[in-house]
Every structure is written in C-alpha cells, then in structure tokens.
CSV table of C-alpha atoms in Angstrom, one decimal:
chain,number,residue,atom,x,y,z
L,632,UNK,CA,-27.5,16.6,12.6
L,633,UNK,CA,-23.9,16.2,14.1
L,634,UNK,CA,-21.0,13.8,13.8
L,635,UNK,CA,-18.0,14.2,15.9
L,636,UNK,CA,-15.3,12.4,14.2
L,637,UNK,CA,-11.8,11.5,16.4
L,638,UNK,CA,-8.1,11.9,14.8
L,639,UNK,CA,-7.1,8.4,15.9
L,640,UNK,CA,-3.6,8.0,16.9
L,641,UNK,CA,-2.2,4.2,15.9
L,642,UNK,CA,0.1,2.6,18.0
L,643,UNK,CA,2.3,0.7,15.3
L,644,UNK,CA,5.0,-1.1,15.6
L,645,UNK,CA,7.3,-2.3,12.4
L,646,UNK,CA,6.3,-5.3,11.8
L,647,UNK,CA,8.2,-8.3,9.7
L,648,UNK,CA,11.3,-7.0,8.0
L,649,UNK,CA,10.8,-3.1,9.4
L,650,UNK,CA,8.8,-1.8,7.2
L,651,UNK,CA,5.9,-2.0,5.5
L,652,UNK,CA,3.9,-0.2,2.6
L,653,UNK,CA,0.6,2.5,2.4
L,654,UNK,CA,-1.7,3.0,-0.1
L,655,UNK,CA,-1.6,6.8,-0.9
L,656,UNK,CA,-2.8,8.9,-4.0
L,657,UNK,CA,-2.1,12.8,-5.4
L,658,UNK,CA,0.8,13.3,-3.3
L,659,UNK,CA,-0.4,11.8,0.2
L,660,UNK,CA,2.2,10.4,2.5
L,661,UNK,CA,2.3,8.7,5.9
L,662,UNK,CA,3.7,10.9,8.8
L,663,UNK,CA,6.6,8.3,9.1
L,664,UNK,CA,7.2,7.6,5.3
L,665,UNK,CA,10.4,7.1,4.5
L,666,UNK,CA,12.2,10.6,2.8
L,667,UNK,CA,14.3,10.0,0.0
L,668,UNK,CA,15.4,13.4,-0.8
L,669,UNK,CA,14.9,17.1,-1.9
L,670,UNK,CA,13.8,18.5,-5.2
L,671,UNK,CA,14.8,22.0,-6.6
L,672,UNK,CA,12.8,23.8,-4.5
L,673,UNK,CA,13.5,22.3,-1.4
L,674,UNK,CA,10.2,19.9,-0.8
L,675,UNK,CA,11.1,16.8,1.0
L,676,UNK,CA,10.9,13.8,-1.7
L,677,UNK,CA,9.8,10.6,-0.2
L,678,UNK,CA,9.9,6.7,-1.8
L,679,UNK,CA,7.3,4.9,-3.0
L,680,UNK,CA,6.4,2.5,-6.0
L,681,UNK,CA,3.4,1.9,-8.2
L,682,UNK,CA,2.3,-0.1,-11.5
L,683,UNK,CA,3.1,0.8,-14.8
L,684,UNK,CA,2.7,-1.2,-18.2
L,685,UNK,CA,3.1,-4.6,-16.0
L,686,UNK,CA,5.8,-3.4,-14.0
L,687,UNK,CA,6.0,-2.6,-10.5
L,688,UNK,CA,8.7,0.3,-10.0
L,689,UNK,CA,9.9,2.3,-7.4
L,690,UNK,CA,8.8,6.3,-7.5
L,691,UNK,CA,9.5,9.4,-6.0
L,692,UNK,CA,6.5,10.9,-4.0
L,693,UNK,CA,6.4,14.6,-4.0
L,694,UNK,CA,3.2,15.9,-1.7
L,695,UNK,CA,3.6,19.6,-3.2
L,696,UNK,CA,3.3,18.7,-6.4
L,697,UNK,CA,0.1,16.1,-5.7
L,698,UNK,CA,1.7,13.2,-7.6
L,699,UNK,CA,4.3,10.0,-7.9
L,700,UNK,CA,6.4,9.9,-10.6
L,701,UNK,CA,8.1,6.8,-12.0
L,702,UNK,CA,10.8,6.2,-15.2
L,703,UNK,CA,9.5,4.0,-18.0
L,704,UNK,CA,10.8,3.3,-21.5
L,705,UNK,CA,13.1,6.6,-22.0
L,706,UNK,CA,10.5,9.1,-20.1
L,707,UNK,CA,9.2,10.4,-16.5
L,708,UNK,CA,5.9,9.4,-15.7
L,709,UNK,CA,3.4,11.2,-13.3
L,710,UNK,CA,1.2,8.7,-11.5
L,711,UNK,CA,-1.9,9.1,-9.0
L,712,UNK,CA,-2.1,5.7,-7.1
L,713,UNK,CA,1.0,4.6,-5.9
L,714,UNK,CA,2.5,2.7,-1.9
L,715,UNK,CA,4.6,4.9,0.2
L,716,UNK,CA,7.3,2.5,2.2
L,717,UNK,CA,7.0,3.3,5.7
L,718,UNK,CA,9.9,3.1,8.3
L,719,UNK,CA,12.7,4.3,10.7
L,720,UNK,CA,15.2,1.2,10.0
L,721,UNK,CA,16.1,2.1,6.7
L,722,UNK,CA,19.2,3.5,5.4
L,723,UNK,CA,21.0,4.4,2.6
L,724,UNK,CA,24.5,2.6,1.4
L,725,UNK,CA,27.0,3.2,-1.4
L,726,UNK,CA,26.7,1.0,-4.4
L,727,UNK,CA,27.9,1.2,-8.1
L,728,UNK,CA,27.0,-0.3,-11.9
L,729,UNK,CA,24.0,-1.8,-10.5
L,730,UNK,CA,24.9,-3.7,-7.6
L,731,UNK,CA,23.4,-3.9,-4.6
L,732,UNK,CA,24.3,-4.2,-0.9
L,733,UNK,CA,23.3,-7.4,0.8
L,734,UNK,CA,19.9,-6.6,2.5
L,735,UNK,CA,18.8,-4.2,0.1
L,736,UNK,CA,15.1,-3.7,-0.4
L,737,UNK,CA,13.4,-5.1,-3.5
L,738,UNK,CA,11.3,-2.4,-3.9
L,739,UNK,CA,9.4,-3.8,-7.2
L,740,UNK,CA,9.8,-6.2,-10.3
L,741,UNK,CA,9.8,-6.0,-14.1
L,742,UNK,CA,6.9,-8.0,-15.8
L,743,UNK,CA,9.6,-10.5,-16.5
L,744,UNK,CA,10.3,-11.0,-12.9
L,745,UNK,CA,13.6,-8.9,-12.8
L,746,UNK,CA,14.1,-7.6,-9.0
L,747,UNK,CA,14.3,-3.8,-8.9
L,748,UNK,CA,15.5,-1.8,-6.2
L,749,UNK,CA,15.7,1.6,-4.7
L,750,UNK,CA,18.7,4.5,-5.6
L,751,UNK,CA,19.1,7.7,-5.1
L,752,UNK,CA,21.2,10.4,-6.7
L,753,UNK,CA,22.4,13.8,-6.5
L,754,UNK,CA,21.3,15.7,-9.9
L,755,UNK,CA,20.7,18.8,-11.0
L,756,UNK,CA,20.6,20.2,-7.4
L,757,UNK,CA,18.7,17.7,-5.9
L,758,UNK,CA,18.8,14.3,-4.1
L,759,UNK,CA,16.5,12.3,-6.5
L,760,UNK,CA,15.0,8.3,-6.0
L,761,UNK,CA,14.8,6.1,-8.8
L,762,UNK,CA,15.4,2.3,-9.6
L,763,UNK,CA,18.4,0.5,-10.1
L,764,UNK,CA,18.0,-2.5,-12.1
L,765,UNK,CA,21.5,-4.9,-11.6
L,766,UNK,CA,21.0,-6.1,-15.3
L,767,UNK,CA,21.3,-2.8,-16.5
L,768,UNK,CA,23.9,-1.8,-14.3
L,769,UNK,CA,22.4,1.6,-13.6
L,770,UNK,CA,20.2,3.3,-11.4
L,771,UNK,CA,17.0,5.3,-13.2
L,772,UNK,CA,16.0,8.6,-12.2
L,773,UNK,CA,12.7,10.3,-13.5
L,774,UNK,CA,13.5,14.3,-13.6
L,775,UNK,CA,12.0,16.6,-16.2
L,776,UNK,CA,10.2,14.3,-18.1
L,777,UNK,CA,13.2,11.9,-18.5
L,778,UNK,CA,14.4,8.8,-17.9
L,779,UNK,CA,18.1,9.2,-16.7
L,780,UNK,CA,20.8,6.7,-15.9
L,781,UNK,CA,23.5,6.6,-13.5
L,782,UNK,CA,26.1,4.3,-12.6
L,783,UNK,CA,27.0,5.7,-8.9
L,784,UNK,CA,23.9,5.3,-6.8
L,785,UNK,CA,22.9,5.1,-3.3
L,786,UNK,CA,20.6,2.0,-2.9
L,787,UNK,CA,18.1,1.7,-0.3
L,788,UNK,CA,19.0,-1.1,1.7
L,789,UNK,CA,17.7,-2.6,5.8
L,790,UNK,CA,19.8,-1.1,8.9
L,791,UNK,CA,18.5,-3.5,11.3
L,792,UNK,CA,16.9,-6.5,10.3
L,793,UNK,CA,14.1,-6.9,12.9
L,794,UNK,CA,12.1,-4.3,14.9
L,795,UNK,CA,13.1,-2.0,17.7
L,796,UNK,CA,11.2,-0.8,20.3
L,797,UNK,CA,12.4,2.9,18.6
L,798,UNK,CA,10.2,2.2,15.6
L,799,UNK,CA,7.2,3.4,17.3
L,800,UNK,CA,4.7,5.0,14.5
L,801,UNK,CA,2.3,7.6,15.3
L,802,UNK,CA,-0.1,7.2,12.4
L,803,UNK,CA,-2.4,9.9,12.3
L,804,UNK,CA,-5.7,8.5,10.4
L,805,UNK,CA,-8.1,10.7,9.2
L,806,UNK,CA,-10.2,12.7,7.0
L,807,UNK,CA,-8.8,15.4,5.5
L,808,UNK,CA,-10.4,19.1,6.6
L,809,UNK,CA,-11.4,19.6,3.2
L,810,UNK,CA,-13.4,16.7,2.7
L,811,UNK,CA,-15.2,17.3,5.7
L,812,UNK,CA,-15.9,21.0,5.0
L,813,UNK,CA,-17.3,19.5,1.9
L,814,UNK,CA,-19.6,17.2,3.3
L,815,UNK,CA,-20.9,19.9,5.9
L,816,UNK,CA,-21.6,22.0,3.5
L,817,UNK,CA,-23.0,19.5,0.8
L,818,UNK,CA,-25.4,17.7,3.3
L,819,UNK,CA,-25.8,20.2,5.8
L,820,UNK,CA,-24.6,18.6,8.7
L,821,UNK,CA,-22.5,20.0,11.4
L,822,UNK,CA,-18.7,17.7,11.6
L,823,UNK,CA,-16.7,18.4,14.1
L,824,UNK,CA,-13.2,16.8,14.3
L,825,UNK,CA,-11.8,15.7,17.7
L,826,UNK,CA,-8.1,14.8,18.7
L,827,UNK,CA,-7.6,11.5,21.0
L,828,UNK,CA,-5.0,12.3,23.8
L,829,UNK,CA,-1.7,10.3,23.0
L,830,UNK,CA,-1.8,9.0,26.7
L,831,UNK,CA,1.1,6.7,27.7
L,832,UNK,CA,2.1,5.2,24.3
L,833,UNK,CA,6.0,4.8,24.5
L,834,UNK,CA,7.7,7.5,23.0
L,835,UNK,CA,4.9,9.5,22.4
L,836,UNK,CA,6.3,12.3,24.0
L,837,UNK,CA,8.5,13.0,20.6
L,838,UNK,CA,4.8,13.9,19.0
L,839,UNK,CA,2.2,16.3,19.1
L,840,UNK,CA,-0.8,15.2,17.8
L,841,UNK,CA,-2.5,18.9,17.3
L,842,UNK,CA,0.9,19.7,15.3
L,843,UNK,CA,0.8,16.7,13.3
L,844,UNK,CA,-2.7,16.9,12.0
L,845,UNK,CA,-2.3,20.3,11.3
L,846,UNK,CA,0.7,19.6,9.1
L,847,UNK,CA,-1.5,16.8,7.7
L,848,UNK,CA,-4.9,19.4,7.2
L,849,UNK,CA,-2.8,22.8,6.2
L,850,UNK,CA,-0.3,21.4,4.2
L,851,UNK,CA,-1.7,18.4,2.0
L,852,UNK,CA,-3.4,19.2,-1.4
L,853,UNK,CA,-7.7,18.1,-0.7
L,854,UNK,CA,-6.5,15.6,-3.9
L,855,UNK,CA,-5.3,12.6,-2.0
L,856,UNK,CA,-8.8,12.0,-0.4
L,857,UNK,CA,-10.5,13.3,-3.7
L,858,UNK,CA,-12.0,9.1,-3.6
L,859,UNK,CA,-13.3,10.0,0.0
L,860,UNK,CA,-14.9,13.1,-0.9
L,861,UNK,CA,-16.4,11.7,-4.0
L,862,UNK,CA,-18.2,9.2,-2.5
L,863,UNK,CA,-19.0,11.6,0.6
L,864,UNK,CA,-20.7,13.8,-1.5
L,865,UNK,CA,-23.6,11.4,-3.0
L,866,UNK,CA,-24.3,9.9,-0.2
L,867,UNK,CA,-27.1,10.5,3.1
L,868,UNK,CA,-25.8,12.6,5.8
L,869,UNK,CA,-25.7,9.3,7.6
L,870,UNK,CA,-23.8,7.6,5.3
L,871,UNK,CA,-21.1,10.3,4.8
L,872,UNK,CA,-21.0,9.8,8.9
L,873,UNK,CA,-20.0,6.2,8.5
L,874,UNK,CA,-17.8,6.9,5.7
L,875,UNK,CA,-15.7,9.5,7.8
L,876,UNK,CA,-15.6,7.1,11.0
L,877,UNK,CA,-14.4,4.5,8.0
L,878,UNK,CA,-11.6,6.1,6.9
L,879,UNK,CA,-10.9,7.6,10.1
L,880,UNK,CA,-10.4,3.9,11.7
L,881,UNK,CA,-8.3,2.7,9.1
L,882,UNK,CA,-4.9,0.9,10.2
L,883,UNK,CA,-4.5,-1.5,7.5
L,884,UNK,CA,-1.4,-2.1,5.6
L,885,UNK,CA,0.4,-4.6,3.6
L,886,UNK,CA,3.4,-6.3,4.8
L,887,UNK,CA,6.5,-7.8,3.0
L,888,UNK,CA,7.1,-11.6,4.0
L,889,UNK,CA,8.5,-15.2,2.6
L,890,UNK,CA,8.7,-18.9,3.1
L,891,UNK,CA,5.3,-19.1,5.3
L,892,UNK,CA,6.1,-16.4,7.3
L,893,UNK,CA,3.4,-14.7,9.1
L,894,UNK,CA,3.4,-11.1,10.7
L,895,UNK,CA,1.7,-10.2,13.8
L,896,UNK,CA,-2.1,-8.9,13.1
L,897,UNK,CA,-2.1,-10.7,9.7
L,898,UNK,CA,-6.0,-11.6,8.6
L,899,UNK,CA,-7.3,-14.9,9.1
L,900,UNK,CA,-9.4,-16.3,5.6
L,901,UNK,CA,-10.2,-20.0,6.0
L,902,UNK,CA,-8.8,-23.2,6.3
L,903,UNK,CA,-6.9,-25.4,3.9
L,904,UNK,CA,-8.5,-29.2,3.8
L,905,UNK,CA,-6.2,-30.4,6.6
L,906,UNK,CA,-7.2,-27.7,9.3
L,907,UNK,CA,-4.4,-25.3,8.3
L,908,UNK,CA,-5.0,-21.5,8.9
L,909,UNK,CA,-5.0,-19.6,5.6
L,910,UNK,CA,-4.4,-16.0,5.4
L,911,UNK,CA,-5.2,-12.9,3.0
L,912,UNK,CA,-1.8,-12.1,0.8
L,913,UNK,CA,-0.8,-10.7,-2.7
L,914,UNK,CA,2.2,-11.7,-4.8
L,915,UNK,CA,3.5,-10.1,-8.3
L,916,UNK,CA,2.8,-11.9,-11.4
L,917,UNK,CA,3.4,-11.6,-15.1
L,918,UNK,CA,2.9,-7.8,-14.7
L,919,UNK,CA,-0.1,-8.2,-12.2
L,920,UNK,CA,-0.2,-7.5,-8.1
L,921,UNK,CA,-2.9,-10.7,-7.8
L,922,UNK,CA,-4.5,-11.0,-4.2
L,923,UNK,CA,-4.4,-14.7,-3.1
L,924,UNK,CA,-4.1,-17.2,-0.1
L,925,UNK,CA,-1.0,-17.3,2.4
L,926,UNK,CA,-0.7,-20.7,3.9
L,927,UNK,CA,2.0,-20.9,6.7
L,928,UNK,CA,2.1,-24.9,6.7
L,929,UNK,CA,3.1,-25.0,2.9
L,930,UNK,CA,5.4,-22.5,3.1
L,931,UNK,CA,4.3,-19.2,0.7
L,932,UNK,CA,1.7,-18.1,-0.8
L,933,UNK,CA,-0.5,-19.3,-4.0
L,934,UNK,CA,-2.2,-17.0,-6.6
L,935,UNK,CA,-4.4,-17.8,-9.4
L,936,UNK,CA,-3.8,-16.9,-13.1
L,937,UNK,CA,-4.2,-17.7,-16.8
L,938,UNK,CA,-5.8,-20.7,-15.7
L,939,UNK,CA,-3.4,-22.2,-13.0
L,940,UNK,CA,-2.4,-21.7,-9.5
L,941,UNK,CA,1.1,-20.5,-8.8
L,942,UNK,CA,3.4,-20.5,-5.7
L,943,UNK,CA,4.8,-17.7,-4.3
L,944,UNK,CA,8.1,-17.3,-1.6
L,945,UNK,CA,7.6,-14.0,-2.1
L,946,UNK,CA,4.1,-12.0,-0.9
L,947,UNK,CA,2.5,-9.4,1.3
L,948,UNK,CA,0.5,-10.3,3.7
L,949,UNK,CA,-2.6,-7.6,4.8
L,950,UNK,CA,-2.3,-6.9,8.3
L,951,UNK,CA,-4.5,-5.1,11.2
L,952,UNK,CA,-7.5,-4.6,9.1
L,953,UNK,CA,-10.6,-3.5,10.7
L,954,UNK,CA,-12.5,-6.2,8.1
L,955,UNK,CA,-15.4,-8.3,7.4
L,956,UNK,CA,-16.5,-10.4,5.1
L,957,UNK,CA,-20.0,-9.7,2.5
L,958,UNK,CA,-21.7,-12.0,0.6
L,959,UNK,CA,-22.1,-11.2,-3.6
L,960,UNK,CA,-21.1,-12.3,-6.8
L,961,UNK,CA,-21.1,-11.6,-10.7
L,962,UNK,CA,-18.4,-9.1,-10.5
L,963,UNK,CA,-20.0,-6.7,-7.8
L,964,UNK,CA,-18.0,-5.4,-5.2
L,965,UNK,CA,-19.7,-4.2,-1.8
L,966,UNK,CA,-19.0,-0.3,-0.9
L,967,UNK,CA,-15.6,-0.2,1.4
L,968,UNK,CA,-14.3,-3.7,-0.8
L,969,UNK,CA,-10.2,-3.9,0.4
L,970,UNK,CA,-8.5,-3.6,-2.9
L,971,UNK,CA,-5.7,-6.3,-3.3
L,972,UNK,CA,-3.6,-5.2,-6.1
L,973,UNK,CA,-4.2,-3.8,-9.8
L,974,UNK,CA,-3.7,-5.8,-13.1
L,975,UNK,CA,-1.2,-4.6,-15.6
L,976,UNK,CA,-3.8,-2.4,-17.6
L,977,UNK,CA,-4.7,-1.0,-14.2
L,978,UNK,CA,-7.8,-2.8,-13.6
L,979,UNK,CA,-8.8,-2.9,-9.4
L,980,UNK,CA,-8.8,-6.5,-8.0
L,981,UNK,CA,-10.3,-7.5,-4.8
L,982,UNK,CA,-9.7,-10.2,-2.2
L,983,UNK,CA,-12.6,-12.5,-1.9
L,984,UNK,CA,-13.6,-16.1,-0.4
L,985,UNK,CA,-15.5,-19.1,-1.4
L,986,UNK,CA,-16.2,-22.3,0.0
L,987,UNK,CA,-14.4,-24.9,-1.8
L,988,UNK,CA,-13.9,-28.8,-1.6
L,989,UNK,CA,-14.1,-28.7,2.0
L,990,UNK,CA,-11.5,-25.3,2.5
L,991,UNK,CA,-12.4,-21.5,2.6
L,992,UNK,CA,-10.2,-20.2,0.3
L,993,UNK,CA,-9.6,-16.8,-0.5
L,994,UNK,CA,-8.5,-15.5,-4.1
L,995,UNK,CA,-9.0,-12.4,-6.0
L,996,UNK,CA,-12.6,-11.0,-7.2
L,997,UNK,CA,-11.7,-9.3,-11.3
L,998,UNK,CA,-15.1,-7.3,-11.6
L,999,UNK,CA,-14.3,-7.3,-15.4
L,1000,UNK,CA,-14.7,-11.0,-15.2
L,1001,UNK,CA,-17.6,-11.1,-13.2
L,1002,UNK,CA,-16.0,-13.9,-11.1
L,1003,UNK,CA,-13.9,-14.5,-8.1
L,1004,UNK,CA,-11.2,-16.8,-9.0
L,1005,UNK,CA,-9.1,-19.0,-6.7
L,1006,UNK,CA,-5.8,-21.3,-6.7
L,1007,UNK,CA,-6.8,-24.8,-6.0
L,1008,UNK,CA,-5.5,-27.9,-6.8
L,1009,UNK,CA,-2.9,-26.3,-9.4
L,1010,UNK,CA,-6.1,-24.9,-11.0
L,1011,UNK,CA,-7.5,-21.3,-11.3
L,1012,UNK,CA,-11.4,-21.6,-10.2
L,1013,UNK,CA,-13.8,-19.0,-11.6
L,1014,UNK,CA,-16.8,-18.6,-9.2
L,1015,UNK,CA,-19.7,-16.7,-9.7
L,1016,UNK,CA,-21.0,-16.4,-5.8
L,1017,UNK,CA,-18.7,-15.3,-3.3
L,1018,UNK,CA,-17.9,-13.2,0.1
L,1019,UNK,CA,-16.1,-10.0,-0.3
L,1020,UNK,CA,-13.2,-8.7,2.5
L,1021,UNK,CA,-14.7,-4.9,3.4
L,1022,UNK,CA,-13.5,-2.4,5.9
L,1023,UNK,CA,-16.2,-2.1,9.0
C-alpha cells in the first residue's frame, strides 16, 4: 500500500491587525514566526504565549531546546503547548517602568484581567522575551529557572496597522519525516512525500520550498508532532493515510479582533434569532481561553461561564479551517475535534453547536462535563447532544 502525501504551500496573507497566532508544541514554530532574540548559544528565540495557573502569558520559544518557557510566581517555567505569533509587521520600540508604546500587542492577560504585553531584553549575553506587566512597572524575563525583572525593555508593538501586500506567508504544512518514517515502518506501508511547485504566488520567488521543508524535516526535534505520530501509530494503514493528508492540509489559525469585527475566511456557525451570521471565536475569562459565538451585528463576542453568558470586545476569531461539523454528545469528542482553548487547570475545550430557540449557536464542548454549554439569553446552557467542529 502507498500514500503520496504533498508539502502544501499556503498562500497567506495577514489578516486583521497583521498578525495572527499558531498552535505549536515541543519547540515547533511557523516558518514566518516572529523572532524575538538569541539565547547563549546562538539559537534564534522566537515569541509566543501559553496558559499557566489561569493566566495567559507571553513565552519564549526555543526549537533547539523542544520547549516554551514562561515566568510565573518568582520561577522559569518550561511548557509543551503554547501559540507562536506569526508576522512580518511587527517591530520592536523603546519603552521603560512598564509602559507601553501606543499600538503595542497585548500578547496575554492575568486571571484578573490585567493586559500583558511583550519585552525583550539584553541579559546575560542574550536578547531574551518576556512580559511586561504596566502595574508592575517591569518587564519579566524567564532565564535559568528565574523569574527576572527589568525596568528598561523593548516592547513588542504594530509597525503598520493593516496588511501589505509584502506580508505574503509561505506556510509550509506538513508531516514531519519522522512521523512518516514511523508510520511506514509501523504499518508497513510505503509514504512518499511530494513538494507542490510554488507557481506564480507573489513573491514567491524569495522561497524555496525544497530548502524550507528541509529546514523544517532536518532541523526540528520529531517532538512537536509526537500527537500526530501517536495517533498514527494505532491506527489502519488507511487511517494513518487520512491522518497525514489531515495534518498535511491544515491552514487554520486564530485571529485577533474587536467590536464585531470579522476577518476574511472567518468560519460561519449559525444564525442568531433575527437572521444574523454567527461565527466560531474564543475570548479569555477568569483564567480560562473559552470557545464561543462571534456575532458581527451585536458587536463582540459572547462566552459562557459559571452559569452566565458574558460579552466580549475582545476575541479571536478561527479563520480558514478546512472544517465540518459531527454530530455527538455526553462529553465525547469526534477524532480531528478543533480545540478552542484550555481551562485554567489545562483541561482541552472544544467548539461545538446546538440548535437552540430557533438559532444555531455555537459554544464550547468541556468533556469533563459531559456537556456542550452555550451563551444564551444571559444564561450558560448545558446540552447533552450536540455537533462537534472537526478538521476534514
């Protein structure tokens, strides 16, 4: 049995604000994450964020050491899961005691719904990212197991406000070579992996896509698609086929927005009782990343919890999936199920639908729970029967 699975080559263009954020894991960055600085030994440090004890913080991302490390409560932490922010209009700008320059990035939030933002600083030798948090006055930096403070800080802030026709990102999705020497060699198939020509994509010409996924196969750690692989290797040869072309198709991402604003490619959900279009979107709350409903015609986004719905100004809205929607219930989640965000204690939540006074409504499925809840009426609805968003 053979598969032939294509590198796929993504025409992106920045959406919203100019930039947007990517799941990654065990060091794994997107080919145009944004770099944040150099370690000791010279790796390339990039910026990213992640959850930790209910709050959402900004991290430094270093692919040859497989891991994400954040400051918390006096120490460095290492973390696996973490977003990587991904961009070419970003920049970095002067700031001091805390402050930051107007258009700067709120790259996360405190449980108690402090703003935190990016910094960097030069320590030790290297160029280091960390948080600056204004009520503090002081920019954190994890490094050797601390939690360091500085008061003079670079903080990440917006060059240009909307997109160029420069941002162009070659996103090179795929399977890494490891986990499909793996599978080969588990199921006994024969996978071969194929590179799609670049073609006449604007400024394609400044990449090489046999250069890039070599970078991508030779130089990563097989830990960022250890999920992949672990799933690849229980399953049928012709399931670990589908999983590949999956993963391998994947363009989905999660998009900063506000005040009913809607980014190009965002996923349609349902419809709100008076016709309006309702999209899939996440918002921060009391120390949880809680998938909900975007709703252009009210202006934000609504997410249930503890009982009651809440509005949102602030969200992300998940753009450009390759989706569909299952039918379950009781807590189950169908394989491929889009993950929407994480409660504090880490649990997975998932964006699901139900039919609902007359809307389809999305909310989040808590598997814990064995419900999908949605915002409704000011209320937060438990159902027990429910569609689940998958990736095709």
């Amino acid at each position: 049995m053979e598969y032939i699975l294509d590198t796929i080559v993504v025409e992106n263009w920045c959406p919203g604000l100019g930039y947007y954020w990517r799941d990654g894991s065990y060091g794994s960055v997107p080919v145009d994450a944004v770099r944040a600085g150099r370690d000791k030994d010279g790796s390339t440090i990039f910026l990213g964020r992640s959850f930790y004890n209910g709050d959402f913080l900004p991290a430094k991302v270093i692919p040859s050491r497989a891991s994400a490390f954040v400051c918390w409560g006096g120490q460095e932490v290492a973390v696996e899961q973490y977003e990587v922010i991904c961009s070419s209009q970003v920049a970095w700008e002067f700031a001091t005691n805390g402050e930051v320059p107007e258009g700067a990035i709120a790259i996360g939030s405190t449980q108690d719904g402090e703003k935190l933002y990016a910094g960097r600083v030069m320590h030790d030798g290297t160029q280091t990212p960390g948080k600056v948090q204004p009520s503090h006055e002081s920019c954190y930096i994890p490094y050797c197991g601390e939690e360091i403070a500085f008061k003079d800080t670079g903080a990440s802030s917006m060059n240009h406000l909307s997109p160029s026709p420069e941002c162009l990102s070659c996103l090179v999705i795929a399977v890494l070579s490891v986990s499909i020497n793996s599978a080969r060699h588990k199921e006994e198939t024969n996978i071969t992996l194929r590179a799609n020509v670049l073609g006449s994509i604007p400024g394609a010409s400044r990449f090489s896509v046999n250069k890039v996924f070599s970078a991508c196969a030779d130089k990563w750690p097989h830990r960022p698609q250890q999920s992949c692989l672990d799933e690849i290797l229980f399953r049928a040869p012709t399931e670990a086929g589908e999983l590949l072309s999956i993963q391998g198709k994947r363009d989905d991402m999660w998009v900063q927005s506000s005040m009913g604003q809607i980014p190009d490619g965002a996923v349609w959900a349902g419809k709100d009782g008076d016709g309006s279009d309702i999209f899939v979107g996440r918002a921060f709350h009391e120390g949880d990343f809680v998938p909900g409903k975007v709703i252009p015609s009210a202006g934000g986004a609504f997410i249930a919890y503890g009982g009651e719905e809440h509005s949102k100004f602030d969200y992300e809205v998940y753009c450009h999936g390759h989706v569909a929607w299952e039918q379950s219930g009781h807590g189950h989640v169908p394989f491929g199920a889009v993950e929407g965000g994480r409660t504090s204690e880490g649990e997975p939540l998932f964006v699901g639908r139900v039919l609902h006074n007359g809307t389809l409504t999305p909310g989040k499925v808590q598997p814990s729970h064995h419900v999908c809840y949605i915002s409704y009426g000011g209320q937060e609805i438990p159902y027990d029967t429910y569609e689940v968003l998958i990736h095709k």
